[in-house]
Coordinates of C-alpha atoms and ligand atoms in Angstrom, one line a residue:
M1 CA 0.0 0.0 0.0
I2 CA 1.3 3.4 -0.9
R3 CA 0.9 5.9 2.0
A4 CA 0.1 9.5 1.4
M5 CA 2.8 11.9 2.2
K6 CA 1.6 14.9 4.3
L7 CA 2.9 18.3 5.1
V8 CA 2.7 18.9 8.8
I9 CA 3.3 22.4 10.4
D10 CA 4.0 22.8 14.1
T11 CA 2.1 26.1 14.6
E12 CA 3.8 26.6 17.9
K13 CA 7.2 26.7 16.3
C14 CA 6.1 28.9 13.3
E15 CA 7.3 32.4 13.4
G16 CA 5.4 33.5 10.4
H17 CA 7.9 34.8 7.9
N18 CA 6.2 33.1 5.0
R19 CA 9.2 31.4 3.4
C20 CA 7.3 28.2 3.1
Y21 CA 4.4 29.9 1.4
A22 CA 6.9 31.6 -1.1
I23 CA 8.2 28.2 -2.0
V24 CA 5.1 26.0 -2.2
P25 CA 1.9 28.1 -1.9
E26 CA -0.2 25.1 -3.2
L27 CA 0.4 23.4 0.2
I28 CA 0.4 26.2 2.7
E29 CA -2.2 28.6 4.1
V30 CA -1.2 31.7 5.9
D31 CA -3.3 33.7 8.3
D32 CA -3.5 37.5 8.5
Y33 CA -0.3 37.5 10.7
G34 CA 1.7 35.4 8.3
Y35 CA 1.5 32.2 10.4
A36 CA 1.4 29.1 8.3
S37 CA -0.6 26.0 8.4
A38 CA -1.0 23.1 6.0
A39 CA -3.6 23.6 3.3
G40 CA -6.5 21.1 3.4
D41 CA -5.4 17.8 5.1
G42 CA -1.8 18.4 4.1
T43 CA -1.6 15.7 1.5
I44 CA 1.4 16.3 -0.9
P45 CA 0.7 15.4 -4.5
P46 CA 3.7 13.6 -6.1
E47 CA 4.4 16.5 -8.4
L48 CA 4.9 18.8 -5.3
A49 CA 7.1 16.5 -3.3
E50 CA 10.3 18.2 -4.3
K51 CA 8.9 21.7 -3.4
A52 CA 7.6 20.3 -0.2
Q53 CA 11.0 19.1 0.8
L54 CA 12.4 22.5 -0.1
A55 CA 10.0 24.1 2.2
V56 CA 11.0 21.8 5.0
D57 CA 14.7 22.6 4.4
N58 CA 14.1 26.3 4.3
C59 CA 12.0 26.8 7.4
P60 CA 14.3 28.5 10.0
E61 CA 12.2 27.3 12.8
Y62 CA 12.2 23.6 11.8
A63 CA 8.4 23.9 12.1
I64 CA 7.6 21.8 8.9
T65 CA 7.9 18.1 8.6
I66 CA 6.7 15.5 6.1
S67 CA 4.8 12.6 7.5
D68 CA 4.0 9.3 5.8
E69 CA 1.4 8.2 8.3
Ligands
SF4_1 S1 8.9 29.0 6.9 FE1 8.5 28.0 8.9 S2 8.4 29.6 10.4 FE2 8.2 30.5 8.4 S3 6.0 30.7 8.0 FE3 6.7 28.8 7.1 S4 6.4 27.2 8.8 FE4 6.3 29.2 9.7

C-alpha cells in the first residue's frame, strides 16, 4: 500500500515569515499575521514532493515536517 505523504506544520514553532508559502503556496495557508498551516489535510501530490521538501529545508524554525502516516 502506498501511504500518502503529508505536510505537517507545528504552529507553535512557526514564526510567520512566510518562506514556506513563497516556495510552495499550493500546500500552505497563511493567516493575517503570516503564520502558516498546511492547506487542506496536508496531502502532498507527487508533483509537489520536491517543493515540499524544499519548504522543510528552508524553514528556519524547523516547524515543517513531512509525515508518511
Ligand atoms: S517558513 Fe516555517 S516559520 Fe516561516 S511561515 Fe513557514 S512554517 Fe512558519
